[in-house]
N, CA, C and O atoms as a Tinker XYZ file with bonds, in Angstrom:
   428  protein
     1  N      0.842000   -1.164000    0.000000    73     2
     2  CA     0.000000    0.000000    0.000000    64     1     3
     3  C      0.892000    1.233000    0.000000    63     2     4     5
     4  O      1.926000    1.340000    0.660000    81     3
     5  N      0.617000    1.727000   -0.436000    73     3     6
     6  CA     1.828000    3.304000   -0.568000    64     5     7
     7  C      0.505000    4.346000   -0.697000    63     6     8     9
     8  O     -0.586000    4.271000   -1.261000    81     7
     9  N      1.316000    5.543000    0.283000    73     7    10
    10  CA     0.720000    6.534000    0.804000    64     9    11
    11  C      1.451000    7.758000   -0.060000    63    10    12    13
    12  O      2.548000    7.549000   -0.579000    81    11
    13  N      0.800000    9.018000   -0.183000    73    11    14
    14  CA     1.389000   10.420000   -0.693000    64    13    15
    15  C      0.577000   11.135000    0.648000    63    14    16    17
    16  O     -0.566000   10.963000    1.072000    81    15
    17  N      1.747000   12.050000    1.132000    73    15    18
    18  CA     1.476000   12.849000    1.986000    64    17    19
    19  C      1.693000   14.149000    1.586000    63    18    20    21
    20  O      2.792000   14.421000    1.101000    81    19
    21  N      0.426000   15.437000    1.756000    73    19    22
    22  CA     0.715000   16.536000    1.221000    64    21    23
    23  C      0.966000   17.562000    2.323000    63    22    24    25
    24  O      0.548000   17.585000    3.481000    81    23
    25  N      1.485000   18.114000    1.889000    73    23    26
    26  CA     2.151000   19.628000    2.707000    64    25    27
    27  C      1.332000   20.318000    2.570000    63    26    28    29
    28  O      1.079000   20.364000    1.366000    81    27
    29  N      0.445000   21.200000    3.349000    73    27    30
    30  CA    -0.320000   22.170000    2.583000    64    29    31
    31  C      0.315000   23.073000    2.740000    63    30    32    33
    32  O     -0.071000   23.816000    1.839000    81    31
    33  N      1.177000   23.660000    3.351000    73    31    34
    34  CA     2.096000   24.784000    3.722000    64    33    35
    35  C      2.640000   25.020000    2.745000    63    34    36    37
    36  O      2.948000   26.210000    2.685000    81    35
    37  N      3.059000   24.188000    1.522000    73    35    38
    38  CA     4.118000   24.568000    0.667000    64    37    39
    39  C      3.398000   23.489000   -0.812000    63    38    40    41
    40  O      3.821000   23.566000   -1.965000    81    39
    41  N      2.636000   22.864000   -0.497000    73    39    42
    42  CA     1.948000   22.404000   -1.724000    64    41    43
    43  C      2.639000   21.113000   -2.370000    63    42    44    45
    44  O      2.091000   20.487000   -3.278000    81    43
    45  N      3.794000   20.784000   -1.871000    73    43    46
    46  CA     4.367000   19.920000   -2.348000    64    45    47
    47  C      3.568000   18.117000   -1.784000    63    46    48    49
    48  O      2.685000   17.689000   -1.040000    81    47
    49  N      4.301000   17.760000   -2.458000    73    47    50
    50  CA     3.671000   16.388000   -2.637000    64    49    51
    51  C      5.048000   15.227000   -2.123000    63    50    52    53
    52  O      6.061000   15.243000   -2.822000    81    51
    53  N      4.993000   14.297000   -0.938000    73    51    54
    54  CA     6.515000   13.864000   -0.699000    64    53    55
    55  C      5.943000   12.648000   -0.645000    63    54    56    57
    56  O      4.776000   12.579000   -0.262000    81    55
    57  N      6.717000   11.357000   -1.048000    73    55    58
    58  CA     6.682000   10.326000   -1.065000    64    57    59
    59  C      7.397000    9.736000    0.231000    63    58    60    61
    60  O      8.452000   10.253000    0.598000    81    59
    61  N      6.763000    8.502000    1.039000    73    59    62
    62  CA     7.789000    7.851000    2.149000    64    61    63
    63  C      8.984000    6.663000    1.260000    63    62    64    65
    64  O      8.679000    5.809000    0.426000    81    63
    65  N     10.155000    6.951000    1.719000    73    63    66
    66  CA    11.161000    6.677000    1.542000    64    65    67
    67  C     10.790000    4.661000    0.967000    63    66    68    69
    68  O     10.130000    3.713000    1.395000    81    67
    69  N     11.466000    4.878000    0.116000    73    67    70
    70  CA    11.543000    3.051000   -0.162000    64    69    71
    71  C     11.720000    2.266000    0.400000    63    70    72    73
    72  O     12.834000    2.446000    0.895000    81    71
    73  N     11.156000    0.987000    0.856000    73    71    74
    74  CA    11.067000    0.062000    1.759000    64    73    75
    75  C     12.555000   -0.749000    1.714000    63    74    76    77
    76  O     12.366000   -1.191000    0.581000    81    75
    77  N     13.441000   -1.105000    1.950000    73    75    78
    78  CA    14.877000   -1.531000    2.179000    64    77    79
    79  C     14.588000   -2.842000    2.704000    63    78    80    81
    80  O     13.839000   -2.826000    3.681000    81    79
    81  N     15.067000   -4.210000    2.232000    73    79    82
    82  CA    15.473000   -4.810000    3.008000    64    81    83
    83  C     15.974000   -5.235000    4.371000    63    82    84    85
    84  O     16.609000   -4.300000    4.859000    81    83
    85  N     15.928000   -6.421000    5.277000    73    83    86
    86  CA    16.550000   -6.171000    6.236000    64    85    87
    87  C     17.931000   -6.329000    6.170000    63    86    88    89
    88  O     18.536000   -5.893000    7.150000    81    87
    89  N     18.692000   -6.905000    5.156000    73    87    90
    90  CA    19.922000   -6.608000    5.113000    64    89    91
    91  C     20.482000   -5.228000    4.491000    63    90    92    93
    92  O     21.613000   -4.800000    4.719000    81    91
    93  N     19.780000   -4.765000    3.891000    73    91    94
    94  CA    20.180000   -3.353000    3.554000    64    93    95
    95  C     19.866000   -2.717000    4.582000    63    94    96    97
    96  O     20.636000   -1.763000    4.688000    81    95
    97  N     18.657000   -2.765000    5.928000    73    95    98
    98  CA    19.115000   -1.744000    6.512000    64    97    99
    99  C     20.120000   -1.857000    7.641000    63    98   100   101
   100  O     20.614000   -0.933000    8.287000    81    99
   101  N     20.353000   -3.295000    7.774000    73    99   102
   102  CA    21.697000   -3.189000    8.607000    64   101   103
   103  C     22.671000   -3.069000    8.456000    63   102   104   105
   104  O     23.499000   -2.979000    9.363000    81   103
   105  N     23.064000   -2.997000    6.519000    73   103   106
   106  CA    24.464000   -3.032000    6.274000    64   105   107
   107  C     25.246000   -1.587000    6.713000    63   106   108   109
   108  O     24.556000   -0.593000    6.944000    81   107
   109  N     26.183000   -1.551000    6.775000    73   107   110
   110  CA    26.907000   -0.387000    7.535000    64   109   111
   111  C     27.515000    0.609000    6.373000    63   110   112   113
   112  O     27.564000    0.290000    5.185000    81   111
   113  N     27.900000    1.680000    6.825000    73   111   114
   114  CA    28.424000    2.556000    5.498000    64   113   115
   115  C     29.463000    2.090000    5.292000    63   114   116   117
   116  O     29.904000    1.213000    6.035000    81   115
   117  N     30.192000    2.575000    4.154000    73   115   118
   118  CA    31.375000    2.355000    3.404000    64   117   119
   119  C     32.397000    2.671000    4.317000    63   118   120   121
   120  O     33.252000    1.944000    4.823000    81   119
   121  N     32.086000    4.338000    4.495000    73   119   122
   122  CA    33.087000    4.681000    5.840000    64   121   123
   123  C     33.958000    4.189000    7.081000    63   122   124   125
   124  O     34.904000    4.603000    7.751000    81   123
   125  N     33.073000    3.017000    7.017000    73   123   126
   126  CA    33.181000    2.752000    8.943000    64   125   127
   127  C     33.870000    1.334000    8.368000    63   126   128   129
   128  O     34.678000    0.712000    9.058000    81   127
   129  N     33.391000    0.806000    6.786000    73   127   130
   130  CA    34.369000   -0.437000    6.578000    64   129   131
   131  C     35.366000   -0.065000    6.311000    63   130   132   133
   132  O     36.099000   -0.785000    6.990000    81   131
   133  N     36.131000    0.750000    5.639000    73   131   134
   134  CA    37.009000    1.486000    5.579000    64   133   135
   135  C     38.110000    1.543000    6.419000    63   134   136   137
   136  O     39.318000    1.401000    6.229000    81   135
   137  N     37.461000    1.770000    7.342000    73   135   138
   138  CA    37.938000    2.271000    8.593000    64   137   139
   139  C     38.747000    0.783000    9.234000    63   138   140   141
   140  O     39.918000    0.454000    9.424000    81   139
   141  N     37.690000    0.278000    9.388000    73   139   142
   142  CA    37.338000   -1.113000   10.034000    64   141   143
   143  C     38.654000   -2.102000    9.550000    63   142   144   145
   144  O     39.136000   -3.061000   10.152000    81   143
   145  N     38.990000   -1.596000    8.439000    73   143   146
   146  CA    40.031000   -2.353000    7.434000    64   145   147
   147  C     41.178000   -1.649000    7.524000    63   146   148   149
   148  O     42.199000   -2.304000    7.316000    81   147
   149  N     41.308000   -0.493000    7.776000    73   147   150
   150  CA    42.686000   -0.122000    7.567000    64   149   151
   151  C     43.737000   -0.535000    8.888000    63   150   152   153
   152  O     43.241000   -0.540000   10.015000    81   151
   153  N     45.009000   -0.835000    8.736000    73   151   154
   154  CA    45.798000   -1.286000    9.758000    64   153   155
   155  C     46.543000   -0.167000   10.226000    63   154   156   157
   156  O     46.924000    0.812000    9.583000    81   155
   157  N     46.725000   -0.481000   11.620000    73   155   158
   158  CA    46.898000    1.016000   12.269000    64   157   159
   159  C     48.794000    0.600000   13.321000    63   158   160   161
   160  O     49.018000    0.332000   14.501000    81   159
   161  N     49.538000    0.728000   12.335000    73   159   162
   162  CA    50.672000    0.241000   12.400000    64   161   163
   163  C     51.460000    0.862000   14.178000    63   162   164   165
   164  O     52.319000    0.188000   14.746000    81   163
   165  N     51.129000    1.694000   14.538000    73   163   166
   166  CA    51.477000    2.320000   16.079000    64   165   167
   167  C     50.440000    2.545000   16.685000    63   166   168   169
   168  O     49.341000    2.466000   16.137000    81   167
   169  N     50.630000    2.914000   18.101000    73   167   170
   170  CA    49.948000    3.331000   19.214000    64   169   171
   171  C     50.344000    4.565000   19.844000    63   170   172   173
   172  O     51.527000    4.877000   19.710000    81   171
   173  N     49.517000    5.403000   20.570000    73   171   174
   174  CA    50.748000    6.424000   21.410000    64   173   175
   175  C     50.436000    5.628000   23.291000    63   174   176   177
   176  O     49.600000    4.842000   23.738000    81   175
   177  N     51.505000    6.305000   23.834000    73   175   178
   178  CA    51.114000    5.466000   25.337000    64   177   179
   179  C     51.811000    6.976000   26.108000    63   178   180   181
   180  O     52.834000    7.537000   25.715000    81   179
   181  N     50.962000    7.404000   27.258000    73   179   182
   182  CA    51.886000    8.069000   28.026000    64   181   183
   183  C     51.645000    7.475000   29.635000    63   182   184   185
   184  O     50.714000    6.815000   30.097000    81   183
   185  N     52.866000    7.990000   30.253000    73   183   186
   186  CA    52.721000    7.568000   31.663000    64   185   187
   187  C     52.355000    8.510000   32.520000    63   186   188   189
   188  O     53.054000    9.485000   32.242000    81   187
   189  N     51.328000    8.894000   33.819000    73   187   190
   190  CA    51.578000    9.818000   34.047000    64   189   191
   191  C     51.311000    9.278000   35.976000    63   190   192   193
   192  O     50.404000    8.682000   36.557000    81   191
   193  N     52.438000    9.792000   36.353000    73   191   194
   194  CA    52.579000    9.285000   38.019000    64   193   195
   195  C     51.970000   10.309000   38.753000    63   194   196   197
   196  O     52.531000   11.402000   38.836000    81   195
   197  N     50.711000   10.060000   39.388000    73   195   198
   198  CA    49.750000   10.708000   40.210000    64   197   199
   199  C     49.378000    9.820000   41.347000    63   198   200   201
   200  O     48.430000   10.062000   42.095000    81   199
   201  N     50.474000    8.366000   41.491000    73   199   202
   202  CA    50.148000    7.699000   43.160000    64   201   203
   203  C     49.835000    8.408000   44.493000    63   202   204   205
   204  O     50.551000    9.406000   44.409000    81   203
   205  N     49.224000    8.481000   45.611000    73   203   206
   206  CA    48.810000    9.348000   46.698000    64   205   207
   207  C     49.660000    8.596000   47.710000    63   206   208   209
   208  O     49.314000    8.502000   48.888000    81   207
   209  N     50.603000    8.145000   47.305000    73   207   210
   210  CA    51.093000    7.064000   48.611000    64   209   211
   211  C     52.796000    7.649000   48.236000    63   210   212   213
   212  O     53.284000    7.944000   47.145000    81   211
   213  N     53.445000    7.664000   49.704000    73   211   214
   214  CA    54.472000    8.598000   49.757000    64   213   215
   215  C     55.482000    7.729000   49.440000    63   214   216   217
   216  O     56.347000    8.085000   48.639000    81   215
   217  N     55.508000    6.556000   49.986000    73   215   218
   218  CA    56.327000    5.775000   49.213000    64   217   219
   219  C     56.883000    5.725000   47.827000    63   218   220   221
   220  O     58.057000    5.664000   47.464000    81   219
   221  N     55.643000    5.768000   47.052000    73   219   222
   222  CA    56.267000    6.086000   46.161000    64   221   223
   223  C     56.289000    6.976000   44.814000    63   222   224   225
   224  O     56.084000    7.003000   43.601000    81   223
   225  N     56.842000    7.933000   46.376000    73   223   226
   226  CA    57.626000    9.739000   45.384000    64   225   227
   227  C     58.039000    9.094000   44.080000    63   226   228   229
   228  O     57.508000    9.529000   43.058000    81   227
   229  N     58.969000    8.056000   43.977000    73   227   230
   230  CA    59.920000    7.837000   43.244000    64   229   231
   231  C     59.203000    6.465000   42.314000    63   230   232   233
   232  O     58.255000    6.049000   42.979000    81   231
   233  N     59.338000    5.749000   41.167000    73   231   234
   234  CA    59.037000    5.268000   40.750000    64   233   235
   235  C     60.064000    4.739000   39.916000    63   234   236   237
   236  O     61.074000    5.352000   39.570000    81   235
   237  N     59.632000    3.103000   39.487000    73   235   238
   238  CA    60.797000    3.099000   38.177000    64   237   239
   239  C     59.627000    2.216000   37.635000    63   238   240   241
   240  O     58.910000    1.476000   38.308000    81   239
   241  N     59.564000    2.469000   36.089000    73   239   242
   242  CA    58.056000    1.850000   35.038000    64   241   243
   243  C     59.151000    0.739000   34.009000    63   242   244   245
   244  O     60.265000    1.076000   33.606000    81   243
   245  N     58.572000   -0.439000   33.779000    73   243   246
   246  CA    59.193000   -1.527000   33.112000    64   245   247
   247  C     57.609000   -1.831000   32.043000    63   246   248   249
   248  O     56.514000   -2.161000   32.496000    81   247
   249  N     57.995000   -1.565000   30.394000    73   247   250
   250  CA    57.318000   -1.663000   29.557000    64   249   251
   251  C     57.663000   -3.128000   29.243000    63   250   252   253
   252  O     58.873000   -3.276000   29.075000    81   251
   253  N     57.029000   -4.109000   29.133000    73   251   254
   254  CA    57.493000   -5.990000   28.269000    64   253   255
   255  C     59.101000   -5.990000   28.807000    63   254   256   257
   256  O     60.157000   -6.080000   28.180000    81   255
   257  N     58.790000   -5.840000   30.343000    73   255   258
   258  CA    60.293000   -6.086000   31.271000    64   257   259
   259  C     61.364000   -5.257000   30.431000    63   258   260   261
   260  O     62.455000   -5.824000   30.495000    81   259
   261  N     61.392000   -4.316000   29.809000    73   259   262
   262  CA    62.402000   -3.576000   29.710000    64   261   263
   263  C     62.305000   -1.893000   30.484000    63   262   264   265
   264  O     61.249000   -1.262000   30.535000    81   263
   265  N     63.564000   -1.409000   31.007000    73   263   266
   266  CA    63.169000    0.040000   31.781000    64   265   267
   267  C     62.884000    1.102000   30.869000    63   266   268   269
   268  O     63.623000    1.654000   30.054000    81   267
   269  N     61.748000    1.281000   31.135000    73   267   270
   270  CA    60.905000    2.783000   30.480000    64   269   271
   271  C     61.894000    4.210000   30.950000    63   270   272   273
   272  O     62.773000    4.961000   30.526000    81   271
   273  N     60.904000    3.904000   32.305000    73   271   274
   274  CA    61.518000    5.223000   32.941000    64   273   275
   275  C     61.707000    5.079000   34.221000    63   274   276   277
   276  O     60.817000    4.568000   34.901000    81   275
   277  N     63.250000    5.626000   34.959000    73   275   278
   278  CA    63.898000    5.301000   36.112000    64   277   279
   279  C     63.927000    5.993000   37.162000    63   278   280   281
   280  O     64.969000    6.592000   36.896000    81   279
   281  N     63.627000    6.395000   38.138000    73   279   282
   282  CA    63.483000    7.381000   38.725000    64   281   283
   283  C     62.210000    8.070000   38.688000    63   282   284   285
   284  O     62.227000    9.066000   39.412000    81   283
   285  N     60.785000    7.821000   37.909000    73   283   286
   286  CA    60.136000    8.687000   37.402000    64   285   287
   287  C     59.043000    8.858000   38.886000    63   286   288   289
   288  O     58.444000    8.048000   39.593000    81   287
   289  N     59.195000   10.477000   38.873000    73   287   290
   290  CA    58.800000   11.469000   39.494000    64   289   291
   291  C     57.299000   11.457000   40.326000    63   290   292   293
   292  O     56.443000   11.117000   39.508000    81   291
   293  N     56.771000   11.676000   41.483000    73   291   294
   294  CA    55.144000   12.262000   40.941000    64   293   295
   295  C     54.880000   13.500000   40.894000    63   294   296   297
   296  O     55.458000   14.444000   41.433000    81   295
   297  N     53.793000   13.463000   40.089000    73   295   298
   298  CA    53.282000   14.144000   39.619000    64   297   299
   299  C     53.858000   15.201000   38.134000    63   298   300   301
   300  O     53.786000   16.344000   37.684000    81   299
   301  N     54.691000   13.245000   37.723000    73   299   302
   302  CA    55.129000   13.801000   36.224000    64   301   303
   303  C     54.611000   12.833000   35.275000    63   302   304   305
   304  O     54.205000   11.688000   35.471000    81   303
   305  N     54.709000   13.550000   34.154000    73   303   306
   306  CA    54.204000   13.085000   33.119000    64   305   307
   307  C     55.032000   13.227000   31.887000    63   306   308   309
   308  O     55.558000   14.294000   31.571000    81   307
   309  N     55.161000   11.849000   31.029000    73   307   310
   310  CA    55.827000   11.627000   29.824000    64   309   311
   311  C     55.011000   12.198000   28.614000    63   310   312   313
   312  O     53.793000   12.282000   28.457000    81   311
   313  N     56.200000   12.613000   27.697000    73   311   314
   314  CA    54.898000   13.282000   26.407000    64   313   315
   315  C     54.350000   11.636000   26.185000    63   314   316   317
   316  O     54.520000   10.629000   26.873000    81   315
   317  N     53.597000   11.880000   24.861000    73   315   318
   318  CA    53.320000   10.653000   24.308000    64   317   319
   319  C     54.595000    9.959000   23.300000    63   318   320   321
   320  O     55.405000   10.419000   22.495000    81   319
   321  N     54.333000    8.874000   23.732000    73   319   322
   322  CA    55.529000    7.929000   23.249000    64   321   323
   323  C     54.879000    6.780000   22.147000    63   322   324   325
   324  O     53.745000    6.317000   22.270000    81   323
   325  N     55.986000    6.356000   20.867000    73   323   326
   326  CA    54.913000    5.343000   20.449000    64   325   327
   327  C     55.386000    4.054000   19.772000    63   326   328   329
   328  O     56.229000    3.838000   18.902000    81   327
   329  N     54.302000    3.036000   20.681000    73   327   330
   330  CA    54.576000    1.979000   20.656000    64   329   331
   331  C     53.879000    0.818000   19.790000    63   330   332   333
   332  O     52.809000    1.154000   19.283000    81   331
   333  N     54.259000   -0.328000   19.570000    73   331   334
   334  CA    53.668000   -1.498000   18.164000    64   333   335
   335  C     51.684000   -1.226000   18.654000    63   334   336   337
   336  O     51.580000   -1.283000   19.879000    81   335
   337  N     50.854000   -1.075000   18.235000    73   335   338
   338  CA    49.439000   -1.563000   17.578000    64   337   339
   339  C     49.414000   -3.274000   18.215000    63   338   340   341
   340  O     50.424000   -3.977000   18.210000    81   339
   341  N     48.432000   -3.611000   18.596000    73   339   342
   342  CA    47.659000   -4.351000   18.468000    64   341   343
   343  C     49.048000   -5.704000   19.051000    63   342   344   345
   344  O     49.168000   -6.852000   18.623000    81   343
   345  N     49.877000   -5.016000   20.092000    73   343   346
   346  CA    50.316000   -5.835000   20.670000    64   345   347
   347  C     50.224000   -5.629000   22.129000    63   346   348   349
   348  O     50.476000   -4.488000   22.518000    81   347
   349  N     49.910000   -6.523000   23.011000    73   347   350
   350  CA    50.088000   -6.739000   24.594000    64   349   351
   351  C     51.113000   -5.972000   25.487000    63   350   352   353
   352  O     52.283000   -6.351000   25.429000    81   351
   353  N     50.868000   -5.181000   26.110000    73   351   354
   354  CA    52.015000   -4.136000   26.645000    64   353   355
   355  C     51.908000   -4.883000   28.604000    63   354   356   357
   356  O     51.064000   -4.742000   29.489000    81   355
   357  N     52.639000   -5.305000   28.562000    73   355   358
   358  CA    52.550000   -5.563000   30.338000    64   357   359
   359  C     54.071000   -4.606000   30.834000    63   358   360   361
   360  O     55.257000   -4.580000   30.506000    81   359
   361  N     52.923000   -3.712000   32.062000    73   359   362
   362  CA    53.697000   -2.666000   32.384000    64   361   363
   363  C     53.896000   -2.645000   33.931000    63   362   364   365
   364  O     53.057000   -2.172000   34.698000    81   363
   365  N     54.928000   -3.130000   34.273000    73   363   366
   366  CA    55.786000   -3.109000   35.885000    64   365   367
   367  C     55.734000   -1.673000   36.722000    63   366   368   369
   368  O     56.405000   -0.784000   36.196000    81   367
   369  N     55.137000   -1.364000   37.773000    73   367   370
   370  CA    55.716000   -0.300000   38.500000    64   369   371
   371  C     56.728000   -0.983000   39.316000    63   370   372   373
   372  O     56.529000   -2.159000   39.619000    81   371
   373  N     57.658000   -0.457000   39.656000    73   371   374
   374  CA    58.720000   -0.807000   41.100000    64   373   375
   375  C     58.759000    0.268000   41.415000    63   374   376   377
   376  O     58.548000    1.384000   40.941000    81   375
   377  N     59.257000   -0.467000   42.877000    73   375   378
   378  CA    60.322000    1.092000   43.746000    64   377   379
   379  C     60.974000    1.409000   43.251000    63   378   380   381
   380  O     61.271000    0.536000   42.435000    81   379
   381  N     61.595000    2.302000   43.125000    73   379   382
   382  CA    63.054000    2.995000   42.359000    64   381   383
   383  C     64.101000    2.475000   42.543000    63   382   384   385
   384  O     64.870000    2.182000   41.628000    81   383
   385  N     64.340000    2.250000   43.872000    73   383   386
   386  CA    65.891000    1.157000   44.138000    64   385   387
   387  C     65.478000    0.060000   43.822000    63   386   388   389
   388  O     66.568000   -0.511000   43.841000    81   387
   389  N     64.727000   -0.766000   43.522000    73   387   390
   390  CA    64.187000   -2.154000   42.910000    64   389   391
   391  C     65.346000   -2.826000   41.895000    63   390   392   393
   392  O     65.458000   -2.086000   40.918000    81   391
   393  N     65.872000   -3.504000   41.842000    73   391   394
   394  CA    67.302000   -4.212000   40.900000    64   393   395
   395  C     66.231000   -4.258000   39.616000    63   394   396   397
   396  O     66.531000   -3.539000   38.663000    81   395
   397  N     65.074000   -5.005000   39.522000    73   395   398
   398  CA    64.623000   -5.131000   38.119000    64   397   399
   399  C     63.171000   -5.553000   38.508000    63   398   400   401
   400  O     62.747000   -5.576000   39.664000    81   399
   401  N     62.453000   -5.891000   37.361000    73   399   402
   402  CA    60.882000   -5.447000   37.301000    64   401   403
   403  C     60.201000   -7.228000   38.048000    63   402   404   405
   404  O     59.000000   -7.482000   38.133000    81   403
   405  N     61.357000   -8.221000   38.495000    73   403   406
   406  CA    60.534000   -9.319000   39.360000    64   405   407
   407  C     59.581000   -9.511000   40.208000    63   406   408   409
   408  O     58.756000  -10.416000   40.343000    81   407
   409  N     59.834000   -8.363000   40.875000    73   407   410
   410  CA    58.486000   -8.236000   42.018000    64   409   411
   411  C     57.638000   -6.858000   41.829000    63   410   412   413
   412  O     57.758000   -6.083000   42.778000    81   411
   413  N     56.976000   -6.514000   40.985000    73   411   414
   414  CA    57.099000   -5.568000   40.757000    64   413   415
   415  C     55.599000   -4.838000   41.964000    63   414   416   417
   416  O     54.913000   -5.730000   42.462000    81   415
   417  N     55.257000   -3.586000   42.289000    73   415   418
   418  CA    54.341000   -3.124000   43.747000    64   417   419
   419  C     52.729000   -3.388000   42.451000    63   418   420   421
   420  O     51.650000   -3.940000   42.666000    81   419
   421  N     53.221000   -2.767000   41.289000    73   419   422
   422  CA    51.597000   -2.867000   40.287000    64   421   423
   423  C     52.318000   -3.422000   39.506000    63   422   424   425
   424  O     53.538000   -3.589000   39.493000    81   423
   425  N     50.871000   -3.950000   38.285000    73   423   426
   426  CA    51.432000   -4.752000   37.089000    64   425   427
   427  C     50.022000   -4.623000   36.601000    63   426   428
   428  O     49.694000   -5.114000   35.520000    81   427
């Protein structure tokens, strides 16, 4: 059954939009496949030390057990840094005098 709806305000005459499939109306725009597809070769990561615990003023950060940053500060912050896409980052806090990221206080 198809309907014409008139405007009287302006005289025009508008038709309701064509009935679509249900896979047409779920298919998604071009845009977003696009998108969806392109590979996104880096990441950015920043650190930023805002702990409330006095202990630890001082910090040392271990990115996939290697040292990031040694000594790092609170209430500092690294620009952005950038690292592989779409890989697993396991990130160590220690104490600062800590020999290396084995026991580390977060993870």
């Amino acid at each position: 059954m198809f309907h014409h709806a008139t405007n009287y305000a302006s005289h025009k005459t508008h038709r309701p939009p064509s009935r679509k499939s249900v896979s047409e109306r779920r298919a998604r725009p071009r845009v977003i496949e696009l998108l969806e597809r392109r590979e996104v070769m880096d990441a950015s990561l920043q650190v930023i030390h805002n702990s409330p615990y006095a202990a630890a003023a001082l910090v040392d950060v271990y990115v996939n057990d290697a040292l990031l940053l040694n000594d790092f500060a609170f209430r500092s912050a690294t620009p952005y840094v950038t690292v592989p896409s779409g890989v697993n980052l396991k990130i160590d806090i220690t104490a600062a005098n800590a020999p290396n990221n084995a026991s580390p206080v977060f993870s």
